[in-house]
DNA sequence: AGAAACATGTAATAGGTTACATGATTTC
DNA sequence: GAAATCATGTAACCTATTACATGTTTCT
């Protein structure tokens, strides 16, 4: 249920069309709330039906660009939603199921999957660190920038934790006995 | 797509019925792959149709207990699945969307949600630490126990990271200016 | 004019969540 | 015998994923 609110946030940061949003998502909000363009178009249409955003298009036709912006009602709805409480989402990581399965059957075949995952996390970490350098490298931050930095740091810590975990897992699997 | 394999793992650890599994899930695999009893019954039926597990019941009737165990084909399927590689799942945490939205609109109303989340993570952490004390407190571990311990440590680090993040977020929101 | 890129969508499927329905066993 | 608990299931819905379809603009 967060996608519509993620879209409202992105459109407040800057109005745009469905495909533009899909592109921006890949490099920002999508790191913690991914969405495909199909999902985005569907939700944008619904948000407009609900009167939270509005679109302008040069002409009403299929392949024509349609730019959305947030209405006051949308901003209001976002403010309302921000203060909702919800429980922490579960990890839901298949790799943990695999580790548990390995502990149960001892197949000894996890090695490749673990290395692959570790290198995935390593490249994500590198990417996040270079974004941090670029966007938050110098100077003091206002509240808004500090929050965005914190979100990025969440990703950084997440990747770093996984790298450690996977290294430990490989150690365990390679131990004698 | 991990639920069937999580169930195979649980049934290898110990055969059981649908509701028993649902109960066990809440205290073990469910920490990183939650499932309701409805899902579990559906998947068990499918696993039996596919010839991976088999059930025994005293009588064929609706409310009668039905105990499942894993067939060799199921064990084989689990071994095959373990070595599959997959990309890290996204964080998909609504709270990060909320932080980003707060950065965009500055509603100043996140406080309660952040404290609630932090205390959720704190009680989970306490719970995990006491499980660690109880199950892995003393002595050296064989490979299987070391893996299960590592899975628990993943949860512990996850909760600890979130507590830090949320504390930082509260600091930022309470800052002057 | 043709190709590539931009742009918006539809359809089918799978997985998970929530609400509800029903039978069997145990306990008081 | 009634209530609580154990146990198995159905149905409706929502979200996300994947594959496909189609129109428009720009570049060469």
Short mmCIF file of C-alpha atoms (C1' of nucleotides) in Angstrom, two decimals:
data_model
loop_
_atom_site.label_atom_id
_atom_site.label_comp_id
_atom_site.label_asym_id
_atom_site.label_seq_id
_atom_site.Cartn_x
_atom_site.Cartn_y
_atom_site.Cartn_z
CA UNK A 1 0.00 0.00 0.00
CA UNK A 2 2.98 2.37 -0.13
CA UNK A 3 3.32 2.77 -3.86
CA UNK A 4 0.72 5.53 -4.25
CA UNK A 5 2.39 7.49 -1.46
CA UNK A 6 5.83 6.90 -2.88
CA UNK A 7 4.50 8.34 -6.15
CA UNK A 8 2.98 11.34 -4.40
CA UNK A 9 6.35 11.97 -2.77
CA UNK A 10 8.21 11.72 -6.06
CA UNK A 11 5.71 14.02 -7.78
CA UNK A 12 6.04 16.60 -5.00
CA UNK A 13 9.80 16.51 -5.40
CA UNK A 14 9.21 17.13 -9.10
CA UNK A 15 6.19 16.69 -11.41
CA UNK A 16 6.65 14.24 -14.25
CA UNK A 17 5.19 11.59 -16.51
CA UNK A 18 4.85 7.87 -15.92
CA UNK A 19 8.03 6.87 -17.69
CA UNK A 20 10.03 9.69 -16.13
CA UNK A 21 8.88 8.49 -12.72
CA UNK A 22 9.79 4.92 -13.57
CA UNK A 23 13.26 6.11 -14.50
CA UNK A 24 13.66 8.19 -11.35
CA UNK A 25 12.38 5.33 -9.20
CA UNK A 26 15.21 3.12 -10.40
CA UNK A 27 17.70 5.56 -8.93
CA UNK A 28 16.04 6.68 -5.74
CA UNK A 29 12.84 5.51 -4.10
CA UNK A 30 13.04 2.26 -6.04
CA UNK A 31 15.98 1.19 -3.89
CA UNK A 32 13.55 0.60 -1.06
CA UNK A 33 10.23 0.49 -2.93
CA UNK A 34 10.70 -0.89 -6.44
CA UNK A 35 7.99 -0.56 -9.07
CA UNK A 36 7.71 -1.32 -12.75
CA UNK A 37 6.28 1.11 -15.26
CA UNK A 38 3.12 -1.02 -15.49
CA UNK A 39 2.47 -0.61 -11.80
CA UNK A 40 3.24 3.07 -11.96
CA UNK A 41 0.81 3.77 -14.79
CA UNK A 42 -1.94 1.88 -12.99
CA UNK A 43 -1.39 3.78 -9.75
CA UNK A 44 -1.14 7.16 -11.46
CA UNK A 45 -4.48 6.54 -13.16
CA UNK A 46 -6.00 5.58 -9.81
CA UNK A 47 -4.53 8.60 -8.02
CA UNK A 48 -6.03 10.84 -10.67
CA UNK A 49 -9.44 9.13 -10.44
CA UNK A 50 -9.26 9.71 -6.68
CA UNK A 51 -8.56 13.41 -7.19
CA UNK A 52 -5.11 13.44 -5.58
CA UNK A 53 -3.10 14.30 -8.68
CA UNK A 54 -3.87 15.85 -12.03
CA UNK A 55 -2.39 15.37 -15.47
CA UNK A 56 -1.85 17.56 -18.47
CA UNK A 57 -1.33 16.17 -21.97
CA UNK A 58 -0.94 18.04 -25.25
CA UNK A 59 -3.48 15.66 -26.77
CA UNK A 60 -5.60 12.76 -25.59
CA UNK A 61 -3.95 9.89 -27.43
CA UNK A 62 -2.18 6.72 -26.56
CA UNK A 63 1.50 7.37 -27.05
CA UNK A 64 1.37 11.02 -25.90
CA UNK A 65 3.26 12.20 -22.89
CA UNK A 66 1.12 12.97 -19.88
CA UNK A 67 2.60 15.02 -17.05
CA UNK A 68 1.25 14.71 -13.52
CA UNK A 69 1.37 17.07 -10.60
CA UNK A 70 0.11 16.76 -7.04
CA UNK A 71 -3.09 18.52 -5.95
CA UNK A 72 -3.59 19.96 -2.45
CA UNK A 73 -5.72 16.91 -1.65
CA UNK A 74 -2.77 14.69 -2.53
CA UNK A 75 -0.40 16.61 -0.28
CA UNK A 76 -2.97 16.35 2.48
CA UNK A 77 -3.35 12.61 1.98
CA UNK A 78 0.44 12.19 2.11
CA UNK A 79 0.62 14.12 5.40
CA UNK A 80 -2.13 11.93 6.81
CA UNK A 81 -0.38 8.74 5.71
CA UNK A 82 3.04 9.69 7.07
CA UNK A 83 1.93 9.38 10.66
CA UNK A 84 0.37 5.93 10.27
CA UNK A 85 2.15 3.28 12.32
CA UNK A 86 2.93 -0.14 11.01
CA UNK A 87 4.84 -3.18 12.19
CA UNK A 88 8.34 -3.85 10.84
CA UNK A 89 8.11 -5.86 7.64
CA UNK A 90 9.64 -9.35 7.76
CA UNK A 91 13.02 -9.99 6.15
CA UNK A 92 11.54 -12.48 3.65
CA UNK A 93 14.85 -13.47 2.15
CA UNK A 94 15.04 -16.78 0.31
CA UNK A 95 18.74 -17.01 1.13
CA UNK A 96 17.93 -17.45 4.81
CA UNK A 97 15.57 -20.26 3.88
CA UNK A 98 18.40 -21.79 1.86
CA UNK A 99 20.78 -21.56 4.81
CA UNK A 100 18.25 -23.25 7.02
CA UNK A 101 17.65 -25.92 4.39
CA UNK A 102 21.39 -26.45 4.08
CA UNK A 103 21.56 -26.90 7.85
CA UNK A 104 18.84 -29.55 7.52
CA UNK A 105 20.12 -31.58 4.55
CA UNK A 106 23.83 -30.69 4.34
CA UNK A 107 23.98 -30.52 0.57
CA UNK A 108 27.26 -28.57 0.47
CA UNK A 109 26.18 -26.81 -2.71
CA UNK A 110 25.51 -23.31 -1.46
CA UNK A 111 28.93 -21.93 -2.25
CA UNK A 112 28.22 -20.39 -5.64
CA UNK A 113 24.96 -18.79 -4.52
CA UNK A 114 26.65 -17.22 -1.49
CA UNK A 115 29.52 -15.76 -3.49
CA UNK A 116 27.14 -14.39 -6.07
CA UNK A 117 25.05 -12.73 -3.40
CA UNK A 118 28.09 -11.29 -1.67
CA UNK A 119 29.34 -9.73 -4.87
CA UNK A 120 25.86 -8.33 -5.55
CA UNK A 121 25.89 -6.68 -2.14
CA UNK A 122 29.41 -5.44 -2.67
CA UNK A 123 28.55 -3.65 -5.90
CA UNK A 124 25.45 -2.14 -4.35
CA UNK A 125 27.54 -0.92 -1.44
CA UNK A 126 30.09 0.64 -3.78
CA UNK A 127 27.27 2.33 -5.65
CA UNK A 128 25.67 3.71 -2.49
CA UNK A 129 29.00 4.98 -1.19
CA UNK A 130 29.65 6.88 -4.39
CA UNK A 131 26.17 8.39 -4.23
CA UNK A 132 26.90 9.42 -0.65
CA UNK A 133 30.18 11.02 -1.70
CA UNK A 134 28.47 12.85 -4.55
CA UNK A 135 25.29 14.03 -2.81
CA UNK A 136 26.28 14.40 0.83
CA UNK A 137 30.03 14.79 0.64
CA UNK A 138 30.45 18.32 1.91
CA UNK A 139 28.97 20.76 4.32
CA UNK A 140 26.21 20.74 6.93
CA UNK A 141 22.73 19.57 6.04
CA UNK A 142 19.27 20.90 6.65
CA UNK A 143 16.60 18.60 8.05
CA UNK A 144 15.42 17.35 4.69
CA UNK A 145 18.91 16.52 3.43
CA UNK A 146 19.75 14.83 6.73
CA UNK A 147 16.73 12.56 6.35
CA UNK A 148 17.61 11.65 2.79
CA UNK A 149 21.17 10.96 3.91
CA UNK A 150 19.86 8.73 6.68
CA UNK A 151 17.80 6.73 4.18
CA UNK A 152 20.92 6.20 2.11
CA UNK A 153 22.85 5.18 5.21
CA UNK A 154 20.18 2.59 5.93
CA UNK A 155 20.96 1.04 2.57
CA UNK A 156 24.69 1.23 3.25
CA UNK A 157 24.40 -0.52 6.60
CA UNK A 158 22.08 -3.10 5.13
CA UNK A 159 24.54 -4.05 2.41
CA UNK A 160 27.48 -4.03 4.81
CA UNK A 161 25.65 -6.36 7.19
CA UNK A 162 24.91 -8.81 4.41
CA UNK A 163 28.52 -8.84 3.28
CA UNK A 164 29.58 -9.78 6.81
CA UNK A 165 26.88 -12.43 7.14
CA UNK A 166 27.77 -14.02 3.81
CA UNK A 167 31.46 -14.04 4.65
CA UNK A 168 30.69 -15.81 7.90
CA UNK A 169 28.42 -18.28 6.11
CA UNK A 170 31.21 -19.14 3.67
CA UNK A 171 33.59 -19.63 6.58
CA UNK A 172 31.20 -22.06 8.22
CA UNK A 173 30.64 -24.05 5.04
CA UNK A 174 34.36 -24.35 4.36
CA UNK A 175 35.24 -25.52 7.83
CA UNK A 176 36.47 -29.07 8.27
CA UNK A 177 34.18 -31.41 10.20
CA UNK B 1 8.44 -19.16 -4.35
CA UNK B 2 10.25 -20.12 -1.13
CA UNK B 3 7.32 -21.27 0.94
CA UNK B 4 7.21 -24.83 -0.40
CA UNK B 5 10.92 -25.22 0.28
CA UNK B 6 10.61 -23.68 3.72
CA UNK B 7 7.92 -26.30 4.42
CA UNK B 8 10.10 -29.12 3.10
CA UNK B 9 12.86 -27.94 5.41
CA UNK B 10 10.55 -27.78 8.40
CA UNK B 11 9.15 -31.24 7.64
CA UNK B 12 12.65 -32.69 7.35
CA UNK B 13 13.52 -31.23 10.71
CA UNK B 14 10.39 -32.93 12.04
CA UNK B 15 7.22 -34.32 10.39
CA UNK B 16 3.99 -32.68 11.40
CA UNK B 17 0.52 -31.47 10.51
CA UNK B 18 -0.53 -28.18 8.98
CA UNK B 19 -1.38 -26.45 12.21
CA UNK B 20 1.72 -27.77 13.97
CA UNK B 21 3.79 -26.32 11.14
CA UNK B 22 1.97 -23.02 11.38
CA UNK B 23 2.79 -22.93 15.08
CA UNK B 24 6.44 -23.82 14.55
CA UNK B 25 6.73 -21.27 11.75
CA UNK B 26 5.79 -18.50 14.15
CA UNK B 27 8.83 -19.31 16.24
CA UNK B 28 11.47 -20.15 13.68
CA UNK B 29 11.34 -19.99 9.90
CA UNK B 30 8.49 -17.53 10.08
CA UNK B 31 10.88 -14.88 11.38
CA UNK B 32 12.27 -14.62 7.87
CA UNK B 33 9.50 -16.29 5.84
CA UNK B 34 6.12 -15.77 7.47
CA UNK B 35 3.10 -17.78 6.40
CA UNK B 36 -0.47 -18.13 7.60
CA UNK B 37 -2.16 -21.47 8.11
CA UNK B 38 -4.23 -20.90 4.98
CA UNK B 39 -1.09 -20.60 2.87
CA UNK B 40 0.46 -23.59 4.57
CA UNK B 41 -2.52 -25.87 3.94
CA UNK B 42 -2.62 -24.84 0.31
CA UNK B 43 1.08 -25.50 -0.19
CA UNK B 44 1.04 -28.81 1.66
CA UNK B 45 -1.77 -30.03 -0.59
CA UNK B 46 0.22 -28.96 -3.65
CA UNK B 47 3.43 -30.58 -2.41
CA UNK B 48 1.54 -33.83 -1.92
CA UNK B 49 -0.07 -33.61 -5.38
CA UNK B 50 3.45 -33.13 -6.76
CA UNK B 51 4.69 -36.23 -4.98
CA UNK B 52 7.23 -34.47 -2.75
CA UNK B 53 5.58 -35.21 0.59
CA UNK B 54 3.04 -37.73 1.87
CA UNK B 55 0.39 -37.55 4.54
CA UNK B 56 -1.16 -40.00 6.92
CA UNK B 57 -4.50 -39.43 8.59
CA UNK B 58 -6.45 -41.71 10.93
CA UNK B 59 -9.55 -41.07 8.82
CA UNK B 60 -10.39 -39.10 5.70
CA UNK B 61 -12.56 -36.34 7.13
CA UNK B 62 -12.48 -32.62 7.40
CA UNK B 63 -11.40 -31.82 10.94
CA UNK B 64 -9.02 -34.81 11.30
CA UNK B 65 -5.36 -34.32 11.86
CA UNK B 66 -3.16 -35.14 8.90
CA UNK B 67 0.55 -35.67 9.42
CA UNK B 68 3.01 -35.05 6.60
CA UNK B 69 6.51 -36.38 6.00
CA UNK B 70 9.01 -35.72 3.23
CA UNK B 71 9.56 -38.27 0.45
CA UNK B 72 12.98 -38.86 -1.16
CA UNK B 73 11.76 -36.83 -4.15
CA UNK B 74 11.11 -33.91 -1.80
CA UNK B 75 14.56 -34.10 -0.28
CA UNK B 76 15.99 -34.21 -3.80
CA UNK B 77 13.97 -31.16 -4.85
CA UNK B 78 15.17 -29.26 -1.80
CA UNK B 79 18.82 -30.05 -2.61
CA UNK B 80 18.25 -28.86 -6.17
CA UNK B 81 16.63 -25.63 -4.99
CA UNK B 82 19.32 -24.77 -2.44
CA UNK B 83 21.90 -24.03 -5.07
CA UNK B 84 19.69 -21.69 -7.11
CA UNK B 85 20.99 -18.13 -7.19
CA UNK B 86 18.80 -15.12 -6.80
CA UNK B 87 19.23 -11.38 -6.47
CA UNK B 88 18.98 -9.76 -3.04
CA UNK B 89 15.37 -8.88 -2.30
CA UNK B 90 14.62 -5.15 -1.92
CA UNK B 91 14.10 -3.67 1.53
CA UNK B 92 10.49 -2.66 0.76
CA UNK B 93 9.93 -0.87 4.00
CA UNK B 94 7.11 1.67 4.17
CA UNK B 95 8.97 3.53 6.92
CA UNK B 96 11.68 4.55 4.47
CA UNK B 97 8.98 5.85 2.16
CA UNK B 98 7.58 7.79 5.11
CA UNK B 99 10.99 9.28 5.88
CA UNK B 100 11.38 10.35 2.30
CA UNK B 101 7.87 11.80 2.28
CA UNK B 102 8.63 13.67 5.51
CA UNK B 103 11.74 15.09 3.85
CA UNK B 104 9.50 16.29 0.99
CA UNK B 105 6.58 17.81 2.91
CA UNK B 106 7.98 18.42 6.41
CA UNK B 107 4.87 17.36 8.25
CA UNK B 108 6.64 16.92 11.62
CA UNK B 109 4.27 14.13 12.57
CA UNK B 110 6.53 11.10 12.31
CA UNK B 111 7.52 11.02 15.95
CA UNK B 112 5.00 8.49 17.24
CA UNK B 113 5.50 6.11 14.34
CA UNK B 114 9.29 6.17 14.83
CA UNK B 115 9.08 5.48 18.55
CA UNK B 116 6.60 2.68 18.02
CA UNK B 117 8.87 1.09 15.43
CA UNK B 118 11.92 1.44 17.63
CA UNK B 119 10.22 -0.26 20.53
CA UNK B 120 9.03 -3.05 18.21
CA UNK B 121 12.60 -3.61 17.12
CA UNK B 122 13.82 -3.45 20.68
CA UNK B 123 11.48 -6.20 21.86
CA UNK B 124 12.37 -8.35 18.89
CA UNK B 125 16.03 -7.86 19.68
CA UNK B 126 15.49 -8.84 23.30
CA UNK B 127 13.61 -11.91 22.17
CA UNK B 128 16.33 -12.97 19.72
CA UNK B 129 19.06 -12.44 22.31
CA UNK B 130 17.28 -14.67 24.79
CA UNK B 131 16.84 -17.35 22.13
CA UNK B 132 20.55 -17.06 21.40
CA UNK B 133 21.37 -17.45 25.09
CA UNK B 134 19.11 -20.47 25.39
CA UNK B 135 19.99 -22.32 22.17
CA UNK B 136 23.58 -21.34 21.47
CA UNK B 137 24.84 -20.26 24.88
CA UNK B 138 27.42 -22.89 25.56
CA UNK B 139 29.99 -25.01 23.82
CA UNK B 140 31.28 -25.41 20.27
CA UNK B 141 28.90 -25.99 17.39
CA UNK B 142 28.77 -28.38 14.49
CA UNK B 143 28.17 -27.04 11.01
CA UNK B 144 24.42 -27.26 11.19
CA UNK B 145 24.17 -25.47 14.53
CA UNK B 146 26.63 -22.82 13.34
CA UNK B 147 24.38 -22.09 10.34
CA UNK B 148 21.28 -21.83 12.46
CA UNK B 149 23.15 -19.54 14.83
CA UNK B 150 24.22 -17.38 11.90
CA UNK B 151 20.61 -17.05 10.76
CA UNK B 152 19.66 -15.86 14.22
CA UNK B 153 22.56 -13.42 14.22
CA UNK B 154 21.26 -12.02 10.95
CA UNK B 155 18.04 -11.19 12.74
CA UNK B 156 19.94 -9.72 15.67
CA UNK B 157 22.02 -7.43 13.47
CA UNK B 158 18.96 -6.45 11.50
CA UNK B 159 17.09 -5.33 14.60
CA UNK B 160 20.14 -3.57 16.04
CA UNK B 161 20.66 -1.65 12.81
CA UNK B 162 17.06 -0.48 12.81
CA UNK B 163 17.29 0.70 16.39
CA UNK B 164 20.28 2.85 15.48
CA UNK B 165 18.63 4.21 12.35
CA UNK B 166 15.45 5.12 14.20
CA UNK B 167 17.38 6.80 16.98
CA UNK B 168 19.23 8.87 14.41
CA UNK B 169 15.95 9.71 12.67
CA UNK B 170 14.45 10.95 15.94
CA UNK B 171 17.57 13.06 16.54
CA UNK B 172 17.20 14.68 13.15
CA UNK B 173 13.51 15.41 13.60
CA UNK B 174 14.05 16.98 17.02
CA UNK B 175 16.85 19.24 15.92
CA UNK B 176 16.24 22.95 15.89
CA UNK B 177 16.24 24.67 12.51
"C1'" DA C 1 11.59 6.20 -45.05
"C1'" DG C 2 13.33 3.22 -41.54
"C1'" DA C 3 15.22 2.49 -36.95
"C1'" DA C 4 15.64 3.66 -32.30
"C1'" DA C 5 13.92 5.57 -28.37
"C1'" DC C 6 10.10 7.45 -25.94
"C1'" DA C 7 5.64 6.75 -24.04
"C1'" DT C 8 1.38 4.53 -22.48
"C1'" DG C 9 -1.05 0.84 -21.76
"C1'" DT C 10 -3.58 -4.49 -21.48
"C1'" DA C 11 -3.71 -9.32 -19.96
"C1'" DA C 12 -2.48 -13.33 -17.48
"C1'" DT C 13 -0.52 -15.14 -13.53
"C1'" DA C 14 1.29 -15.83 -8.94
"C1'" DG C 15 1.70 -14.93 -4.11
"C1'" DG C 16 0.06 -13.23 0.00
"C1'" DT C 17 -3.69 -11.35 3.17
"C1'" DT C 18 -8.16 -11.28 5.26
"C1'" DA C 19 -12.58 -12.94 6.26
"C1'" DC C 20 -15.26 -16.65 6.68
"C1'" DA C 21 -16.94 -21.74 7.16
"C1'" DT C 22 -16.90 -26.16 9.24
"C1'" DG C 23 -15.74 -30.46 11.59
"C1'" DA C 24 -13.37 -32.95 15.64
"C1'" DT C 25 -11.55 -33.25 20.25
"C1'" DT C 26 -10.97 -31.90 24.89
"C1'" DT C 27 -12.36 -29.72 29.16
"C1'" DC C 28 -15.50 -28.10 32.54
"C1'" DG D 1 -24.03 -30.79 27.05
"C1'" DA D 2 -21.80 -26.34 26.23
"C1'" DA D 3 -17.59 -23.95 25.48
"C1'" DA D 4 -13.01 -23.77 24.19
"C1'" DT D 5 -9.54 -25.36 21.43
"C1'" DC D 6 -7.65 -28.00 17.77
"C1'" DA D 7 -7.74 -28.77 12.96
"C1'" DT D 8 -8.65 -28.23 8.04
"C1'" DG D 9 -10.25 -25.78 4.56
"C1'" DT D 10 -12.85 -21.95 0.83
"C1'" DA D 11 -13.42 -17.50 -1.22
"C1'" DA D 12 -12.51 -12.79 -2.30
"C1'" DC D 13 -9.27 -9.47 -2.82
"C1'" DC D 14 -4.95 -6.93 -3.39
"C1'" DT D 15 -0.25 -6.35 -4.96
"C1'" DA D 16 3.37 -7.40 -7.75
"C1'" DT D 17 5.50 -9.71 -11.78
"C1'" DT D 18 5.88 -10.98 -16.57
"C1'" DA D 19 4.80 -10.89 -21.24
"C1'" DC D 20 2.83 -8.59 -24.70
"C1'" DA D 21 0.61 -4.64 -27.63
"C1'" DT D 22 0.54 -0.18 -29.59
"C1'" DG D 23 1.17 4.60 -30.65
"C1'" DT D 24 4.58 8.88 -31.01
"C1'" DT D 25 8.76 11.41 -31.61
"C1'" DT D 26 13.45 11.89 -32.96
"C1'" DC D 27 17.45 10.85 -35.47
"C1'" DT D 28 19.96 9.44 -39.55
#
